Protein backbone atom coordinates (compact mmCIF):
# COMPACT_ATOMS: atom_id res chain seq x y z
CA MET A 1 5.47 30.09 15.54
CA THR A 2 2.33 28.06 15.03
CA GLN A 3 -0.70 30.17 16.78
CA LEU A 4 -2.63 28.60 19.50
CA SER A 5 -6.50 29.04 19.16
CA VAL A 6 -8.48 27.64 22.37
CA ASN A 7 -11.94 26.39 21.62
CA ILE A 8 -14.14 27.13 24.71
CA ASN A 9 -17.09 25.06 24.15
CA LYS A 10 -16.41 23.00 27.26
CA ILE A 11 -16.41 26.32 29.34
CA ALA A 12 -20.01 26.85 28.06
CA THR A 13 -20.86 23.26 28.68
CA LEU A 14 -19.89 23.85 32.31
CA ARG A 15 -22.00 26.99 32.75
CA ASN A 16 -24.96 25.47 30.80
CA ALA A 17 -24.74 22.57 33.70
CA ARG A 18 -26.02 24.65 36.41
CA GLY A 19 -27.68 27.70 34.54
CA GLY A 20 -26.69 31.26 35.39
CA ASN A 21 -23.31 32.48 34.22
CA MET A 22 -20.63 30.40 36.23
CA PRO A 23 -17.99 30.27 34.83
CA ASN A 24 -18.22 33.49 33.00
CA LEU A 25 -17.54 32.55 29.21
CA LEU A 26 -16.65 36.18 28.17
CA LYS A 27 -13.99 36.49 31.16
CA VAL A 28 -12.58 33.16 30.23
CA ALA A 29 -12.10 34.34 26.66
CA SER A 30 -10.39 37.54 27.90
CA ASP A 31 -8.44 35.59 30.44
CA LEU A 32 -7.18 33.03 27.86
CA GLU A 33 -5.91 35.77 25.59
CA THR A 34 -4.21 37.78 28.67
CA PHE A 35 -2.62 34.20 29.26
CA GLY A 36 -1.15 34.17 25.67
CA ALA A 37 -3.66 32.46 23.50
CA GLN A 38 -3.50 33.88 20.11
CA GLY A 39 -7.22 32.95 19.22
CA ILE A 40 -10.72 31.90 20.43
CA THR A 41 -12.74 29.36 18.63
CA ILE A 42 -16.31 28.32 19.28
CA HIS A 43 -18.35 25.66 17.69
CA PRO A 44 -22.06 26.44 17.98
CA ARG A 45 -24.25 23.69 17.19
CA PRO A 46 -28.17 23.82 16.21
CA ASP A 47 -29.24 22.64 19.69
CA GLU A 48 -27.04 25.19 21.49
CA ARG A 49 -26.11 22.48 24.11
CA HIS A 50 -22.90 24.52 24.72
CA ILE A 51 -22.22 27.72 22.84
CA ARG A 52 -25.04 29.54 22.07
CA TYR A 53 -25.49 31.74 19.26
CA GLN A 54 -25.91 34.85 21.51
CA ASP A 55 -22.60 33.91 22.90
CA ALA A 56 -21.06 34.35 19.44
CA LYS A 57 -22.53 38.00 19.39
CA GLU A 58 -21.47 38.75 22.59
CA LEU A 59 -17.91 37.35 22.27
CA THR A 60 -17.37 39.65 19.16
CA LYS A 61 -17.35 42.74 21.82
CA VAL A 62 -14.34 41.15 23.81
CA VAL A 63 -12.21 39.04 21.67
CA THR A 64 -9.15 41.04 20.73
CA THR A 65 -7.05 38.38 18.87
CA GLU A 66 -8.33 36.00 16.24
CA PHE A 67 -12.03 34.99 16.42
CA ASN A 68 -12.83 31.52 14.79
CA ILE A 69 -16.24 30.16 14.55
CA GLU A 70 -16.59 26.45 13.32
CA GLY A 71 -19.74 24.68 12.18
CA ASN A 72 -21.81 22.99 9.28
CA PRO A 73 -22.94 25.86 7.10
CA ASN A 74 -26.50 25.60 7.33
CA THR A 75 -28.69 28.77 6.74
CA LYS A 76 -28.79 29.57 10.46
CA PHE A 77 -24.98 29.16 10.72
CA ILE A 78 -24.31 31.19 7.58
CA ASP A 79 -26.41 34.21 8.99
CA LEU A 80 -24.74 33.86 12.36
CA VAL A 81 -21.23 34.43 10.59
CA LEU A 82 -22.30 37.04 8.49
CA GLU A 83 -23.61 39.22 11.45
CA THR A 84 -20.68 38.44 13.78
CA LYS A 85 -17.90 38.58 11.18
CA PRO A 86 -15.13 36.46 12.70
CA THR A 87 -11.57 36.39 11.64
CA GLN A 88 -11.98 33.09 10.44
CA VAL A 89 -15.01 30.54 9.87
CA THR A 90 -13.87 26.87 9.72
CA LEU A 91 -16.37 24.59 8.08
CA VAL A 92 -17.12 21.43 9.37
CA PRO A 93 -19.41 18.66 7.84
CA ASP A 94 -20.88 17.63 11.43
CA ALA A 95 -24.29 15.99 11.76
CA VAL A 96 -26.96 17.61 13.67
CA ASP A 97 -26.78 15.29 16.29
CA ALA A 98 -23.02 14.64 16.37
CA ILE A 99 -21.46 14.50 19.79
CA THR A 100 -18.15 15.96 18.20
CA SER A 101 -16.93 16.22 14.73
CA ASN A 102 -15.75 12.83 13.35
CA ALA A 103 -15.09 13.42 9.64
CA GLY A 104 -13.54 15.73 7.17
CA TRP A 105 -15.30 17.20 4.12
CA ASN A 106 -15.74 15.21 0.85
CA THR A 107 -14.38 18.29 -1.10
CA ILE A 108 -15.14 16.77 -4.44
CA LYS A 109 -18.74 15.70 -3.65
CA HIS A 110 -19.61 18.86 -1.93
CA GLN A 111 -17.22 21.13 -4.19
CA ASP A 112 -19.97 23.46 -5.76
CA PHE A 113 -21.58 23.78 -2.36
CA LEU A 114 -18.56 24.61 -0.51
CA LYS A 115 -17.57 27.09 -3.28
CA ASP A 116 -20.79 28.81 -3.15
CA VAL A 117 -20.50 29.26 0.77
CA ILE A 118 -16.73 30.24 0.51
CA LYS A 119 -17.55 32.86 -2.01
CA THR A 120 -20.11 34.36 0.48
CA PHE A 121 -17.90 34.52 3.35
CA LYS A 122 -14.89 35.69 1.47
CA THR A 123 -17.11 38.55 -0.40
CA ASN A 124 -17.59 39.77 3.31
CA GLY A 125 -14.21 39.79 4.25
CA ILE A 126 -13.96 36.44 6.45
CA ARG A 127 -10.99 34.02 5.69
CA THR A 128 -12.16 30.63 5.36
CA SER A 129 -10.86 27.20 6.35
CA ILE A 130 -12.16 23.61 5.60
CA PHE A 131 -12.18 20.66 7.82
CA VAL A 132 -10.52 17.68 5.86
CA ASP A 133 -8.76 14.47 6.35
CA ALA A 134 -5.16 13.92 5.51
CA ASN A 135 -6.00 12.83 2.15
CA ILE A 136 -4.42 13.99 -1.02
CA GLU A 137 -7.41 14.19 -3.22
CA MET A 138 -9.45 15.91 -0.52
CA ILE A 139 -6.72 18.58 -0.34
CA LYS A 140 -6.67 18.89 -4.06
CA GLY A 141 -10.64 19.18 -4.03
CA ALA A 142 -10.37 21.96 -1.27
CA ALA A 143 -8.08 23.89 -3.33
CA LYS A 144 -10.68 24.14 -6.13
CA THR A 145 -13.13 25.91 -3.71
CA ASP A 146 -11.04 28.96 -3.40
CA THR A 147 -10.85 28.24 0.41
CA ASP A 148 -7.96 30.27 2.08
CA ARG A 149 -7.03 27.40 4.51
CA ILE A 150 -7.73 23.92 5.48
CA GLU A 151 -7.87 22.27 8.96
CA LEU A 152 -6.31 18.99 9.22
CA TYR A 153 -8.69 16.43 11.36
CA THR A 154 -6.05 14.89 13.51
CA GLU A 155 -7.68 12.42 15.71
CA ARG A 156 -6.30 9.37 13.71
CA TYR A 157 -2.78 10.89 14.53
CA ALA A 158 -3.67 11.53 18.28
CA GLU A 159 -5.08 8.08 18.65
CA SER A 160 -2.22 6.21 16.98
CA PHE A 161 0.32 8.37 19.03
CA LYS A 162 -1.52 7.63 22.28
CA ASN A 163 -0.68 4.03 21.11
CA GLY A 164 2.99 4.42 20.67
CA ASP A 165 2.78 4.50 16.81
CA ASN A 166 4.51 7.75 15.36
CA THR A 167 4.26 6.49 11.81
CA LYS A 168 0.66 7.65 11.30
CA ILE A 169 2.38 11.38 11.17
CA GLN A 170 3.33 10.51 7.62
CA PRO A 171 0.05 11.30 6.02
CA TYR A 172 -0.29 14.40 7.55
CA ILE A 173 3.17 15.57 6.49
CA GLU A 174 2.26 14.67 2.92
CA ALA A 175 -0.88 16.51 2.90
CA ALA A 176 0.57 19.56 4.58
CA LYS A 177 3.17 19.80 1.87
CA ILE A 178 0.65 19.31 -1.17
CA ALA A 179 -1.55 22.04 0.47
CA TYR A 180 1.32 24.26 0.89
CA ASN A 181 2.22 23.58 -2.63
CA LEU A 182 -1.40 24.38 -3.99
CA GLY A 183 -1.59 27.98 -1.75
CA LEU A 184 -3.52 26.96 1.01
CA GLY A 185 -2.71 27.54 4.83
CA ILE A 186 -2.42 25.01 7.27
CA ASN A 187 -4.39 24.66 10.54
CA ALA A 188 -4.84 21.58 12.56
CA GLY A 189 -7.29 20.11 15.37
CA HIS A 190 -9.03 17.43 17.10
CA ASP A 191 -7.88 15.34 19.99
CA LEU A 192 -4.35 17.21 19.93
CA ASN A 193 -2.90 17.72 23.63
CA LEU A 194 0.19 18.49 25.69
CA GLU A 195 1.51 14.98 24.93
CA ASN A 196 1.34 14.90 21.39
CA ILE A 197 1.35 18.44 20.11
CA HIS A 198 5.14 18.98 20.12
CA PHE A 199 5.69 15.94 17.77
CA PHE A 200 3.05 16.95 15.55
CA LYS A 201 4.27 20.72 15.32
CA SER A 202 7.87 19.57 14.70
CA ASN A 203 6.95 17.46 11.80
CA ILE A 204 4.20 19.43 9.82
CA PRO A 205 5.78 22.02 7.74
CA ASN A 206 3.91 25.48 7.48
CA LEU A 207 1.57 25.01 10.43
CA LEU A 208 -0.16 28.07 10.87
CA GLU A 209 -2.59 27.51 13.63
CA VAL A 210 -3.87 24.32 16.06
CA SER A 211 -7.48 24.77 17.58
CA ILE A 212 -7.51 22.96 20.96
CA GLY A 213 -10.32 22.70 23.30
CA HIS A 214 -11.34 19.32 25.16
CA ALA A 215 -8.13 18.27 25.88
CA LEU A 216 -6.70 21.78 27.08
CA ILE A 217 -9.67 22.17 29.55
CA CYS A 218 -9.29 18.75 30.80
CA GLU A 219 -5.53 19.67 31.37
CA SER A 220 -6.28 22.78 32.98
CA LEU A 221 -8.45 20.79 35.77
CA TYR A 222 -5.03 19.96 37.15
CA PHE A 223 -2.59 22.35 36.10
CA GLY A 224 -4.66 25.84 35.56
CA LEU A 225 -5.64 27.45 32.62
CA GLU A 226 -2.70 30.12 32.62
CA ASN A 227 -0.11 27.27 33.29
CA VAL A 228 -1.70 24.88 30.27
CA VAL A 229 -1.86 27.67 27.94
CA LYS A 230 1.80 28.66 28.47
CA SER A 231 2.84 25.04 28.28
CA TYR A 232 1.29 24.66 24.67
CA LEU A 233 2.93 27.83 23.72
CA ASP A 234 6.52 26.52 24.60
CA LYS A 235 5.53 23.34 22.84
CA LEU A 236 4.33 25.39 19.83
CA LYS A 237 7.66 27.50 19.35
């Protein structure tokens, strides 16, 4: 079964909008695990506009499933990861002012940099993943960095699926096959939702994990967190 890691950035956004501690981020993380989520993902940004660096430190005390921290590996981010030692760190090349992640790594151009960062994390016992487009050359470049996994950037698939075009799944299928043959674990994320997740899961071989945040929280406004998590788990079987 493909595992579900829930990104709780939007819970932090809601909390920060009014100050105080409502909703309680730590309780939501624990509740999500109780509802069946197999992981908790956060993506702290330099301006801490949603997840704060202190949140990451406090979450290590309550998360009992897989803890995944995403972000651009600048010095502050690297220090945070080494201090908190999550199960997995996902390297994302987002700009400081990016609203959300919008591209995968150029694993050829940045190969030496990625290799050095990954070595640091793996020396400290932290599993690594690189956010990449469904591009064969980028997959091959990722394999040369010694990363454990890749995370396929799925926005293009999600956008085409919404428009009734299922053919855009093909590059992801090919990318997953190449990645698996190169010894890489396969994760995926970005704009996956209850409507498109089953088709994606059914077609992508050896898919280990999906990370879903924005859509899951939006869907939960109508159906509730517990119901939505269970719906994703059913579709990922």
